[in-house]
mmCIF file of C-alpha atoms in Angstrom:
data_model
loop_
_atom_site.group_PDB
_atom_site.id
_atom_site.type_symbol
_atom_site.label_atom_id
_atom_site.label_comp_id
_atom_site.label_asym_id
_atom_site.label_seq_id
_atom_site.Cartn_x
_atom_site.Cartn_y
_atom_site.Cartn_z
ATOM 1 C CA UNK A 2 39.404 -52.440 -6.453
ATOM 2 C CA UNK A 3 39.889 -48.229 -5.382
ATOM 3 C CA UNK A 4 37.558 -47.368 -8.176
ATOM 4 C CA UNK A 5 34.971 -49.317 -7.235
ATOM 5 C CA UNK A 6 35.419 -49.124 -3.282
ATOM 6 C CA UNK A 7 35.352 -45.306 -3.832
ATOM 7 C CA UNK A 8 32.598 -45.005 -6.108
ATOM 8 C CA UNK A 9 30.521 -46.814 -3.692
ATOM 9 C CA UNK A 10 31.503 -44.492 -1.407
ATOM 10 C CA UNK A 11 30.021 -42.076 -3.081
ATOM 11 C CA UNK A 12 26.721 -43.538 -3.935
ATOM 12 C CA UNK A 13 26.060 -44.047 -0.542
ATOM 13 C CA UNK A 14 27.048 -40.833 0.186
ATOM 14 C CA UNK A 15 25.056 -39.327 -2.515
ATOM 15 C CA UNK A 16 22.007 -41.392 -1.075
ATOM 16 C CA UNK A 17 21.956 -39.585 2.020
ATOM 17 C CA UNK A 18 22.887 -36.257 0.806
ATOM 18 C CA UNK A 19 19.845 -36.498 -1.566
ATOM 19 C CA UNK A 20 17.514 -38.114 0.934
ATOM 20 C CA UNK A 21 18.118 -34.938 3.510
ATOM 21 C CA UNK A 22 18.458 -32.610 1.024
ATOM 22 C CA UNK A 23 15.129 -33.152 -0.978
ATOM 23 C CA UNK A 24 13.452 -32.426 2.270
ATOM 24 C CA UNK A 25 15.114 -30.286 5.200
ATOM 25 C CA UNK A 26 13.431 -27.592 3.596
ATOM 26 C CA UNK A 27 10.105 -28.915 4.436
ATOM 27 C CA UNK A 28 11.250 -30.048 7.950
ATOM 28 C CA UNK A 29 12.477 -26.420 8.699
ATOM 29 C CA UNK A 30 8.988 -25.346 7.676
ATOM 30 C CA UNK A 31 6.285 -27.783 8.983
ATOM 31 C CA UNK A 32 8.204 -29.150 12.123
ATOM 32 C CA UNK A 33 10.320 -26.428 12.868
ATOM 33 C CA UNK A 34 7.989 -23.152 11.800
ATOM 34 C CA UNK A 35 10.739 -21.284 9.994
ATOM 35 C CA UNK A 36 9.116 -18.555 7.725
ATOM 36 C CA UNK A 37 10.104 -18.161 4.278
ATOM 37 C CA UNK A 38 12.437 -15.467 5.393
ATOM 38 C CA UNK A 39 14.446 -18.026 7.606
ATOM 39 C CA UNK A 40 14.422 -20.640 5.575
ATOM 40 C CA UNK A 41 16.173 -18.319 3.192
ATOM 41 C CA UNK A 42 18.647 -17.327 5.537
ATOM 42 C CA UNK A 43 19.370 -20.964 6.315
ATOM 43 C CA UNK A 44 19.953 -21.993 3.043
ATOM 44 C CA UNK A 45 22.358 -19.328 2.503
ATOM 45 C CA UNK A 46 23.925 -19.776 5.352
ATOM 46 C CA UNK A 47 24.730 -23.325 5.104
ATOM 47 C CA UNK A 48 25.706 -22.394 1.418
ATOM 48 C CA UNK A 49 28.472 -19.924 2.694
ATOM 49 C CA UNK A 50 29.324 -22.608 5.083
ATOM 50 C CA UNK A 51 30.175 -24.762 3.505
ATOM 51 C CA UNK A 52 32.187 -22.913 0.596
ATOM 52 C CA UNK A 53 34.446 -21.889 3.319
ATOM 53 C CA UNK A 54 35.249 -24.939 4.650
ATOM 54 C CA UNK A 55 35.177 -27.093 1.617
ATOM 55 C CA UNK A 56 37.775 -23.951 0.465
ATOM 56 C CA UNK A 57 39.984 -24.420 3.785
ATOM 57 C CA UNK A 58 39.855 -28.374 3.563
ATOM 58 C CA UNK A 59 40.442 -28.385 -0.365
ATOM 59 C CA UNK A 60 44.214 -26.346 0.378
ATOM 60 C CA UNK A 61 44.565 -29.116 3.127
ATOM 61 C CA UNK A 62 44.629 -31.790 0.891
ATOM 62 C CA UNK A 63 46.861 -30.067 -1.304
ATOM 63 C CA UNK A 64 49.838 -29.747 1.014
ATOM 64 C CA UNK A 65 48.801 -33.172 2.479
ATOM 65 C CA UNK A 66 46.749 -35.351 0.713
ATOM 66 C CA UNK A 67 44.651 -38.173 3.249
ATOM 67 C CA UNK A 68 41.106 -39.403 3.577
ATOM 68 C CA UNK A 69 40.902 -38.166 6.832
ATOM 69 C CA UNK A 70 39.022 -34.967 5.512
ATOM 70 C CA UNK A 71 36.477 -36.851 3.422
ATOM 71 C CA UNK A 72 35.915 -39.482 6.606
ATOM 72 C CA UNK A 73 35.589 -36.254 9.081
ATOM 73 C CA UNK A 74 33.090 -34.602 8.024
ATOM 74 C CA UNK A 75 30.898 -37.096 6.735
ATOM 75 C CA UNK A 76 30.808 -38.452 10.055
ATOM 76 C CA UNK A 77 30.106 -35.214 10.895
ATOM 77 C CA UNK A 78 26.983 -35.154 8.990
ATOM 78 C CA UNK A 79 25.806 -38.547 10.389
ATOM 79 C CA UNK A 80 26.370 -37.089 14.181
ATOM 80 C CA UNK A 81 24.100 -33.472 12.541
ATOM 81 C CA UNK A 82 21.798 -35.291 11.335
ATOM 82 C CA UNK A 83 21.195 -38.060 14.321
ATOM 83 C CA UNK A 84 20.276 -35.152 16.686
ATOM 84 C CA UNK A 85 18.556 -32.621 13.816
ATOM 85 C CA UNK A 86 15.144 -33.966 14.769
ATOM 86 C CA UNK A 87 15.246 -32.759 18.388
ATOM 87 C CA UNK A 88 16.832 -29.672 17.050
ATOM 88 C CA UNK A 89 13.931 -26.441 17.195
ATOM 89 C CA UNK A 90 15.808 -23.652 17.901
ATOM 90 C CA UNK A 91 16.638 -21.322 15.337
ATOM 91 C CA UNK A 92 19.687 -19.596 16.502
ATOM 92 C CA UNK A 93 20.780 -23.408 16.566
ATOM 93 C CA UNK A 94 20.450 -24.230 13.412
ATOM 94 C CA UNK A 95 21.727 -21.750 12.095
ATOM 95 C CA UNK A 96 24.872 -22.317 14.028
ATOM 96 C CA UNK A 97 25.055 -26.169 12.792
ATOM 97 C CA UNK A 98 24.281 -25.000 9.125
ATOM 98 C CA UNK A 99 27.285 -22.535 8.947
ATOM 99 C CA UNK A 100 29.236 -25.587 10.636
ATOM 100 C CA UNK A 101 28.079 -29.350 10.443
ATOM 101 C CA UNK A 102 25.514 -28.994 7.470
ATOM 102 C CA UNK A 103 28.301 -26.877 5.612
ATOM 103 C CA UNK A 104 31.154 -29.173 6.159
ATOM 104 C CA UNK A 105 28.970 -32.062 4.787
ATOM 105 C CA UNK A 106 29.319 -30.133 1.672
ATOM 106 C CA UNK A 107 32.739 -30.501 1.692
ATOM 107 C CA UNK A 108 33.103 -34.290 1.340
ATOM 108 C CA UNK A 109 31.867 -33.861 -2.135
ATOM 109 C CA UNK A 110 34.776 -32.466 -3.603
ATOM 110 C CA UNK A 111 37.324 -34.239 -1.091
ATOM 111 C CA UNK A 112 35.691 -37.546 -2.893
ATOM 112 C CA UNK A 113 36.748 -36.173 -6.106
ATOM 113 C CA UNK A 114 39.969 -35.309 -4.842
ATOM 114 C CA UNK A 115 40.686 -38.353 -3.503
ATOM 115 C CA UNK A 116 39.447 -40.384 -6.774
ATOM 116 C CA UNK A 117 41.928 -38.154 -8.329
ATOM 117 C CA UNK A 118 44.514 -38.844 -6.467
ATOM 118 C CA UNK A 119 44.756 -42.190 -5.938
ATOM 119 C CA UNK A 120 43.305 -43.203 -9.921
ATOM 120 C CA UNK A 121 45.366 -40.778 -11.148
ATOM 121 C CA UNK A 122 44.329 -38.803 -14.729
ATOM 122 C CA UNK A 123 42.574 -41.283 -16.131
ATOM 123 C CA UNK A 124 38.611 -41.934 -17.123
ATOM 124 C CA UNK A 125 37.672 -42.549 -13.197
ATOM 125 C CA UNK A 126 36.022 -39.063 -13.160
ATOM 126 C CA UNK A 127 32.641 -40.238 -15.625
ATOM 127 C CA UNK A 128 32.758 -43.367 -13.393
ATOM 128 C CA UNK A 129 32.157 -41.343 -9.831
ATOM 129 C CA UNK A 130 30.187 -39.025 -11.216
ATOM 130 C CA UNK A 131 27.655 -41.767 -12.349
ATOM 131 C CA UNK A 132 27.708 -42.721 -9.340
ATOM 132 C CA UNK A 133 26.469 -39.677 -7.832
ATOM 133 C CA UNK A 134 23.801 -39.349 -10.523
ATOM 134 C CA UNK A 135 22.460 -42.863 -9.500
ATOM 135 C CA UNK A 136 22.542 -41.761 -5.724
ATOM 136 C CA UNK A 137 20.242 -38.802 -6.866
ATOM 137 C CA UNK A 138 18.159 -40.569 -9.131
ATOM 138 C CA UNK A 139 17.262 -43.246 -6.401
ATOM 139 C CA UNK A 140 17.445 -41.314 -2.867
ATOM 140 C CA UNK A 141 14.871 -38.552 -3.688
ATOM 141 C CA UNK A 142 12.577 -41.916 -3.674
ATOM 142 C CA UNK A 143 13.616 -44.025 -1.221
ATOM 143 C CA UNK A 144 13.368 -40.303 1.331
ATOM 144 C CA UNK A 145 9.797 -40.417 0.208
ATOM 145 C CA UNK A 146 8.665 -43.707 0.989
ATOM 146 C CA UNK A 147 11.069 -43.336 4.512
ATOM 147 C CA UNK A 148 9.088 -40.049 5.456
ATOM 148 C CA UNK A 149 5.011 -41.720 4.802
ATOM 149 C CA UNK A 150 6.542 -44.708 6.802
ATOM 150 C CA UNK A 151 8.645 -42.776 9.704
ATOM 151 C CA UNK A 152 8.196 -38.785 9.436
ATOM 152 C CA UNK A 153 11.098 -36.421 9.769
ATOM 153 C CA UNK A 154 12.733 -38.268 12.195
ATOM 154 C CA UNK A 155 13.256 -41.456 10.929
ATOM 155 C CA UNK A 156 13.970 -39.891 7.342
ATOM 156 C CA UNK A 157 17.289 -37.927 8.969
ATOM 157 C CA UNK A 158 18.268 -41.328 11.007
ATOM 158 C CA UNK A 159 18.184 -43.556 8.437
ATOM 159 C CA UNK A 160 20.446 -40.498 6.197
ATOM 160 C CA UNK A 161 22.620 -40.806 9.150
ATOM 161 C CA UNK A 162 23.204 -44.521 9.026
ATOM 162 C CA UNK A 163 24.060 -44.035 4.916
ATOM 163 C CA UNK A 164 26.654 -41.754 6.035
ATOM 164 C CA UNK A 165 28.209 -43.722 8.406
ATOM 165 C CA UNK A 166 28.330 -46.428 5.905
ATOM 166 C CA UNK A 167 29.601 -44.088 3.220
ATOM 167 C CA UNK A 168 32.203 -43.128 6.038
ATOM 168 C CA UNK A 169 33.381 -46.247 6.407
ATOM 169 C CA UNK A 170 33.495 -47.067 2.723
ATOM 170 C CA UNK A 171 35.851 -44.272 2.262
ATOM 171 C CA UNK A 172 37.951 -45.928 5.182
ATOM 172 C CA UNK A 173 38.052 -49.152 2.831
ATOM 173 C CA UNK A 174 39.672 -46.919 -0.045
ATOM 174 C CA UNK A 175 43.819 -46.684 -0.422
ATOM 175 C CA UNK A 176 45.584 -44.020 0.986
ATOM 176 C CA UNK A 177 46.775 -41.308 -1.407
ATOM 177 C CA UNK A 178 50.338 -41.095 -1.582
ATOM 178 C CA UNK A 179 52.408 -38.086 0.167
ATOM 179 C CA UNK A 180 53.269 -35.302 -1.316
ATOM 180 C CA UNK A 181 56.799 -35.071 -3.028
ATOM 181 C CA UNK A 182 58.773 -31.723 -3.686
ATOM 182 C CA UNK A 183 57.586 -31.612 -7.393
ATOM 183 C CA UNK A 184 54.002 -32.368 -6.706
ATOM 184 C CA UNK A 185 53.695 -28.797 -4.574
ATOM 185 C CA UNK A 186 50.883 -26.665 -6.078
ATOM 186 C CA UNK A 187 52.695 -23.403 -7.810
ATOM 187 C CA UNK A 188 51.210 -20.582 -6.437
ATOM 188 C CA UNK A 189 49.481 -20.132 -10.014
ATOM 189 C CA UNK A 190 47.029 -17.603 -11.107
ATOM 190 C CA UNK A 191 43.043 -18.677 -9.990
ATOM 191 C CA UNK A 192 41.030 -19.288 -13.438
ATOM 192 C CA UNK A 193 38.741 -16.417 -12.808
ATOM 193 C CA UNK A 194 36.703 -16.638 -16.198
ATOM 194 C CA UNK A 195 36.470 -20.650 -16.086
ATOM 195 C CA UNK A 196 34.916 -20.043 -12.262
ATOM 196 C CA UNK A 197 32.117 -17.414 -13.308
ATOM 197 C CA UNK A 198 31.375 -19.923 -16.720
ATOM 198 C CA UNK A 199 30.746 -22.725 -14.554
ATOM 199 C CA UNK A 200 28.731 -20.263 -12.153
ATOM 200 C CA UNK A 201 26.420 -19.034 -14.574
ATOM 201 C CA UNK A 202 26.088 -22.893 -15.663
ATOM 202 C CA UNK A 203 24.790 -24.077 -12.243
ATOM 203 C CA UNK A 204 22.975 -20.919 -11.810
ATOM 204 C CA UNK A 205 21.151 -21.234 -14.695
ATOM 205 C CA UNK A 206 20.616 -24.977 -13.951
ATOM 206 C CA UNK A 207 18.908 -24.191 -10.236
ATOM 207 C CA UNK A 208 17.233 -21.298 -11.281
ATOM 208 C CA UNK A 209 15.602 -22.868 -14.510
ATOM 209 C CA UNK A 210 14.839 -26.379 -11.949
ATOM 210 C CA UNK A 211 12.094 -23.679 -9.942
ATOM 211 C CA UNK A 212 10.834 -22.185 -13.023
ATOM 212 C CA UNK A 213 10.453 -24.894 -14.576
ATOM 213 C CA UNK A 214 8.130 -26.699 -11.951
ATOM 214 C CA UNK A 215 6.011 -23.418 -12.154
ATOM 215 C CA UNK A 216 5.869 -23.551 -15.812
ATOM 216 C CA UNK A 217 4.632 -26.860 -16.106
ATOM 217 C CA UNK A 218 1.910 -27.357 -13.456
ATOM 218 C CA UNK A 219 0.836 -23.723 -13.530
ATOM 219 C CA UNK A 220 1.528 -22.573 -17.224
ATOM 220 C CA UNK A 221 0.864 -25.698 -19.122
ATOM 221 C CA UNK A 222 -1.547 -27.428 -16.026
ATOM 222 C CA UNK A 223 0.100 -30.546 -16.267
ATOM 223 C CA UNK A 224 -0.148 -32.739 -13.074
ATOM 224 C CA UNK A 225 2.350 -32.297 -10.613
ATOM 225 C CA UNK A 226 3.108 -36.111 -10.747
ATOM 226 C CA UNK A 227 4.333 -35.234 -14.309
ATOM 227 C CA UNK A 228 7.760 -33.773 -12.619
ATOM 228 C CA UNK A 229 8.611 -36.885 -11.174
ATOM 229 C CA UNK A 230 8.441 -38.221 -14.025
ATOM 230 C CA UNK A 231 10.366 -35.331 -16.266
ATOM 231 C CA UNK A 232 13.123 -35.140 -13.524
ATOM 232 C CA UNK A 233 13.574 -38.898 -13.578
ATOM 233 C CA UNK A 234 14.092 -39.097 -17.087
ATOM 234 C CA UNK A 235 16.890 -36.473 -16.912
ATOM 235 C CA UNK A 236 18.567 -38.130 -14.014
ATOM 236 C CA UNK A 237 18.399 -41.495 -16.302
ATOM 237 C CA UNK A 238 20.053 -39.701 -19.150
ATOM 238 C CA UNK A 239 22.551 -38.156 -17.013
ATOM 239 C CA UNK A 240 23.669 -41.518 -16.027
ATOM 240 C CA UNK A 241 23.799 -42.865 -19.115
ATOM 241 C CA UNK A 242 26.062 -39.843 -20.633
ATOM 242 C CA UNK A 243 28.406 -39.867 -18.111
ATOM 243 C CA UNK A 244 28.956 -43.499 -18.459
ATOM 244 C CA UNK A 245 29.654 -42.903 -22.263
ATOM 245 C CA UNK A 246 31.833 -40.176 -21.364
ATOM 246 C CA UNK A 247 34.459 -42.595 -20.282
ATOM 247 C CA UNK A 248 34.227 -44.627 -23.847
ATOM 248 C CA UNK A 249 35.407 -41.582 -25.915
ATOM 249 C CA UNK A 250 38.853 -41.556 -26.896
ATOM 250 C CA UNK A 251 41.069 -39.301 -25.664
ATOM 251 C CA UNK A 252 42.234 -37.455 -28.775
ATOM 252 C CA UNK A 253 38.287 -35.864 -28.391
ATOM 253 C CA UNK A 254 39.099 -32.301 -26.947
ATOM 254 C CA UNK A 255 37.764 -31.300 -23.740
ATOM 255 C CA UNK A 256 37.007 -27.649 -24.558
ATOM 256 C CA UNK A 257 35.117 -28.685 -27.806
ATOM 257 C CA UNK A 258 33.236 -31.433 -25.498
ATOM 258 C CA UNK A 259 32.501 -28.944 -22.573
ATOM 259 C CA UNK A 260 31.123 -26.120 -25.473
ATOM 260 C CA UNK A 261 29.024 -28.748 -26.618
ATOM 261 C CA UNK A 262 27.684 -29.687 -23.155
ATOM 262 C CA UNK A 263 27.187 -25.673 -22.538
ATOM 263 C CA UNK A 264 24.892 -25.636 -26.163
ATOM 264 C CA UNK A 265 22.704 -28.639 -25.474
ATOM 265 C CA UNK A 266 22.233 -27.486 -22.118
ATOM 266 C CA UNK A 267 21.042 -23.595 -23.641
ATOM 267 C CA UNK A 268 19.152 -25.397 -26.159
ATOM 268 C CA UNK A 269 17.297 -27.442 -23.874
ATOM 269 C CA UNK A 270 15.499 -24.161 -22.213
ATOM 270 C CA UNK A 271 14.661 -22.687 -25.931
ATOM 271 C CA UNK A 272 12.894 -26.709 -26.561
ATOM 272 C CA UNK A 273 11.151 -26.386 -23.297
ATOM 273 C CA UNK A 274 9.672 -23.264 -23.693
ATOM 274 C CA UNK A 275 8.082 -24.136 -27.276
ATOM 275 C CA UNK A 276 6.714 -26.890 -25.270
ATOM 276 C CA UNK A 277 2.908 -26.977 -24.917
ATOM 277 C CA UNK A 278 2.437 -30.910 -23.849
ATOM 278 C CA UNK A 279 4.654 -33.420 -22.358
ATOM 279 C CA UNK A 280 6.325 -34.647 -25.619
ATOM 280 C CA UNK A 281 8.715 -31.611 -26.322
ATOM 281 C CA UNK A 282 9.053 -31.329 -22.238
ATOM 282 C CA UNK A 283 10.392 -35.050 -21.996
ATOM 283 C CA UNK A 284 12.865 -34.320 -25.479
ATOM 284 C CA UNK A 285 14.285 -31.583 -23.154
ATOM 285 C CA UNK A 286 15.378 -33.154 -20.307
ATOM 286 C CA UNK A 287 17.069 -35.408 -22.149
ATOM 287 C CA UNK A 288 19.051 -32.612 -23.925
ATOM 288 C CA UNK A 289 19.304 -31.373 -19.895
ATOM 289 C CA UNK A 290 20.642 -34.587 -18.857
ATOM 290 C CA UNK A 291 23.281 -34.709 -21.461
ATOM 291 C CA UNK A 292 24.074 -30.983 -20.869
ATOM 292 C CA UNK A 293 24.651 -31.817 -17.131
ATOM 293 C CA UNK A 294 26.670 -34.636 -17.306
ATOM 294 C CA UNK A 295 29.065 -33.168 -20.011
ATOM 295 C CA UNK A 296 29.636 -29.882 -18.047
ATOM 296 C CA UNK A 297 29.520 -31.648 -14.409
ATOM 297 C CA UNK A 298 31.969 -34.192 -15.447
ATOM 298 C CA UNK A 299 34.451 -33.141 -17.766
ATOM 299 C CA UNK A 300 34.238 -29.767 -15.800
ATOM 300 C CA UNK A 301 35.896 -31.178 -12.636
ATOM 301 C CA UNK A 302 38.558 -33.060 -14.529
ATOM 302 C CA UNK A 303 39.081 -29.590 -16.716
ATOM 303 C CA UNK A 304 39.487 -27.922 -13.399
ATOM 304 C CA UNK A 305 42.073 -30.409 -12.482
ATOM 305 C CA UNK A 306 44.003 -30.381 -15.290
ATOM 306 C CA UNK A 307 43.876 -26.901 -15.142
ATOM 307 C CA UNK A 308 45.264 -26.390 -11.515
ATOM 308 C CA UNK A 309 47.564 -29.793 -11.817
ATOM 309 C CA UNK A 310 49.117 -30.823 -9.014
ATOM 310 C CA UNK A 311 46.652 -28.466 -6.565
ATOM 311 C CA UNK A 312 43.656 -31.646 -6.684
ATOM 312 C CA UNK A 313 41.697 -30.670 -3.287
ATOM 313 C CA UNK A 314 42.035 -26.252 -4.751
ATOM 314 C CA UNK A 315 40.371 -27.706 -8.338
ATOM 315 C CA UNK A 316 37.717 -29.642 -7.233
ATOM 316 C CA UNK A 317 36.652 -27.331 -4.107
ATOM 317 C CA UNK A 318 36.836 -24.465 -6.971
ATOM 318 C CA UNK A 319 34.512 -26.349 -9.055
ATOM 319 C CA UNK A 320 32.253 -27.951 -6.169
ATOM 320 C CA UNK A 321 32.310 -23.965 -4.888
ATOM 321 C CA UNK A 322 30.849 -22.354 -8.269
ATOM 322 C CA UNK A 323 28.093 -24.677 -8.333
ATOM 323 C CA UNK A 324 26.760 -24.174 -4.779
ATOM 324 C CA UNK A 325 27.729 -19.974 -5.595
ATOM 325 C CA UNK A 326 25.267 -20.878 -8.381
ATOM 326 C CA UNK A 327 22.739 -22.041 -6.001
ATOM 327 C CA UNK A 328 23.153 -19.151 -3.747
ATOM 328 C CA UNK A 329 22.309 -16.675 -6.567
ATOM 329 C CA UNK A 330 19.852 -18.696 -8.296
ATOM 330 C CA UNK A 331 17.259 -18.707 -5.076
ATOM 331 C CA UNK A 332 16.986 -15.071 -5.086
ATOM 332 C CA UNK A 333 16.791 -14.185 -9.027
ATOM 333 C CA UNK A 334 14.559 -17.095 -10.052
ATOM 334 C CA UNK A 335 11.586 -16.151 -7.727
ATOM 335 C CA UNK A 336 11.945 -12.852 -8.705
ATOM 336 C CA UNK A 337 12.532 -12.982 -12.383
ATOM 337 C CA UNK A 338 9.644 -15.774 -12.486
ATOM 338 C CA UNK A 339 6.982 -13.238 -10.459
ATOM 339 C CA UNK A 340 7.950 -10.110 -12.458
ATOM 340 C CA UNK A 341 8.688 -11.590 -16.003
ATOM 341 C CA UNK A 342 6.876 -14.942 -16.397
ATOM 342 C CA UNK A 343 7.988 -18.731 -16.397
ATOM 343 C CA UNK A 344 8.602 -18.529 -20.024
ATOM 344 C CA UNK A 345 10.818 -15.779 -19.797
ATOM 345 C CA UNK A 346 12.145 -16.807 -17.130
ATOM 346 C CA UNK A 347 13.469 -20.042 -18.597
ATOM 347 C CA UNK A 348 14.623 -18.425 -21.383
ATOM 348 C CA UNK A 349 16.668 -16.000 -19.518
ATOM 349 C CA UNK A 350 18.156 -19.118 -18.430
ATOM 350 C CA UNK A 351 19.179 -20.154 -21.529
ATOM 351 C CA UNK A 352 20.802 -16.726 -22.365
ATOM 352 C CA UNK A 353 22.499 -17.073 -18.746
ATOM 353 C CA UNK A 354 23.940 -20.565 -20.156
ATOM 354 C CA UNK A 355 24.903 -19.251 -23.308
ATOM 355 C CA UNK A 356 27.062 -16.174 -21.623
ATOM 356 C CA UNK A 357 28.455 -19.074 -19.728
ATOM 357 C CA UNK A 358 29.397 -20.741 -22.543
ATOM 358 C CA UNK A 359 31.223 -17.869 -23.940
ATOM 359 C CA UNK A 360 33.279 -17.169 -21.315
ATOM 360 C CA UNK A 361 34.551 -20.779 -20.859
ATOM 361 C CA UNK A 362 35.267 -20.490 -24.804
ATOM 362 C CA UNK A 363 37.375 -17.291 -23.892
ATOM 363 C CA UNK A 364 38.819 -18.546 -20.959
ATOM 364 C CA UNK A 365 40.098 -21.775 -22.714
ATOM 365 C CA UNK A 366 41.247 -19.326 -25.981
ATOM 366 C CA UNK A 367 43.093 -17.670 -23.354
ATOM 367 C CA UNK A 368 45.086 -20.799 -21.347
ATOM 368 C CA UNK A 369 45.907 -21.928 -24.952
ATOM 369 C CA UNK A 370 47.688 -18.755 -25.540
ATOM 370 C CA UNK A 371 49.084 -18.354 -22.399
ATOM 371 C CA UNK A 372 52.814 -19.278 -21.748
ATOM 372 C CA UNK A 373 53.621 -22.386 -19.830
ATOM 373 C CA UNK A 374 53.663 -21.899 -16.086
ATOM 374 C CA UNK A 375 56.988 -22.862 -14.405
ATOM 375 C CA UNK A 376 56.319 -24.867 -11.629
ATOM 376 C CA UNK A 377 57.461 -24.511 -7.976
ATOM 377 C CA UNK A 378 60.254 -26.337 -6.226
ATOM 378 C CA UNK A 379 59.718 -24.900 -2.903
#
């Protein structure tokens, strides 16, 4: 069965991706010595990275559609992260985060693109998505218990033998069919608006993940085991709505559906910061798991339908304003949080979600009014 072959793909995938990810950061510091500084120029690095090649790879698909992409560079990744532990020189890393690290970023939108193409327009989308909730939800964990047992290295070899797997799962999957004259992407205008809503989404959503760790074992001295336990609950809720996403009928309108994922997800910082114990911060990650599901699933297929036929542009354009969000989130969140507070911070958040919101209300208001497109023939 594709949808099943693919979303396994994905979880496997998303295992390693979340196993790596949840700790290079400490690797670069305690067994490579990078300073703050360099770790932030890493980071950013690997974030430009891999929006250029997940942009280059995206129009690729486009004019010819194949799993070869997804395949490449998650072997890629495997190969990066098999030799990563030798790995101590800077210049070096640098080098492979602008070029293997970044393309690894790529695979998750050629995934998408794939599911898209070969499951066509139906409810597939909540299905893959779950999937990579789960794969978040469960490889954070299993990296931990990997790095008491093995350190750094065995922690990046056992990521690299999930990506192999994950490379070969996507092997298993059907190939998408070719491109025929009336499938070719119109040159079309690039939704502008919709890209900076979704921007200020994810921004909002990594900026308000570091102040909100500060803000509960700092401003309201809760344990720092109480994360793990606030984080897990809104990755279980995230799974759960994006399941349910795929049991609404399709007469529910997208728009109204992403709005509402935009408001819980703004209401969800105003709940947390009238929070002063653990039972108002646990009611807000569930309105945070619900926000990010809505938005991170019915966003992509929006995106789609919104750039239909271009597949690989929509879902690189998507995958590309949340790690742009990422990018700007590092640098305002420490400095909003050390010059106006966690609270404020969070709630500055909120306000960042809410402008979101109304530009994806505008820039819906104006597709609706906009003439039909004609569509290319060349």
């Amino acid at each position: 069965m594709p949808l099943l072959t693919l979303a396994s793909a994905i979880l496997v995938f998303g295992i390693a991706d979340s196993m790596v990810n949840s700790y290079v950061v400490l690797f670069g510091a305690d067994v490579v010595g990078m300073s703050p500084l360099q770790l932030g120029v890493w980071t950013s690095v690997y974030a430009l990275g891999g929006i250029t090649i997940s942009w280059t790879l995206g129009r690729l698909f486009d004019r010819r559609p194949a799993r070869t992409y997804a395949i490449g560079v998650i072997l890629m990744g495997a190969a990066g992260y098999l030799v990563l532990p030798r790995v101590t020189s800077y210049p070096l890393l640098l080098l492979m985060a602008a070029t293997v690290f970044g393309a690894v970023s790529a695979a998750f939108p050629q995934l998408f693109a794939l599911g898209r193409s070969i499951l066509g327009e139906g409810g597939s989308t909540p299905f893959l998505r779950a999937s990579w909730s789960m794969a978040w939800a469960v490889g954070p964990l299993l990296g931990a218990l990997v790095l008491s047992r093995g350190g750094y290295s065995w922690l990046m070899w056992t990521a690299s033998a999930a990506y192999l797997t994950a490379a070969l799962a996507v092997l298993m999957v059907p190939r998408p069919g070719p491109v025929t004259a009336t499938d070719t992407p119109a040159s079309g205008d690039t939704p502008v608006l919709l890209t900076v809503a979704v921007t200020l989404f994810f921004t909002a959503m990594f900026a308000g993940g570091l102040a909100l760790a500060l803000f509960v074992t700092r401003g309201l001295h809760q344990p720092s085991a109480s994360m793990g336990i606030l984080f897990s609950v809104c990755a279980a809720v995230e799974v759960v709505a994006t399941l349910a996403l795929a049991a609404l009928p399709a007469r529910v309108s997208q728009v109204t559906l992403i709005l509402t994922g935009f408001a819980t997800f703004a209401a969800y910082h105003l709940l947390t910061v009238a929070a002063t114990g653990m039972p108002l911060l646990v009611a807000g990650q569930v309105l945070r798991g619900i926000g990010i599901a809505i938005v991170a699933t019915a966003g992509i297929r929006y995106f789609q339908d919104y750039l239909a036929p271009a597949t690989g542009r929509a879902t690189t354009l998507f995958s590309n304003a949340s790690t742009t969000g990422l990018l700007i989130s590092g640098i305002l969140s420490g400095a909003a949080v050390e010059h106006f507070g966690y609270r404020t911070t969070l709630v500055l958040c909120g306000v960042t979600v809410a402008i979101g919101g109304a530009a994806f209300a505008l820039a819906a208001k104006r597709r609706k009014n906009a003439p039909e497109p004609e569509k290319s023939l060349a």
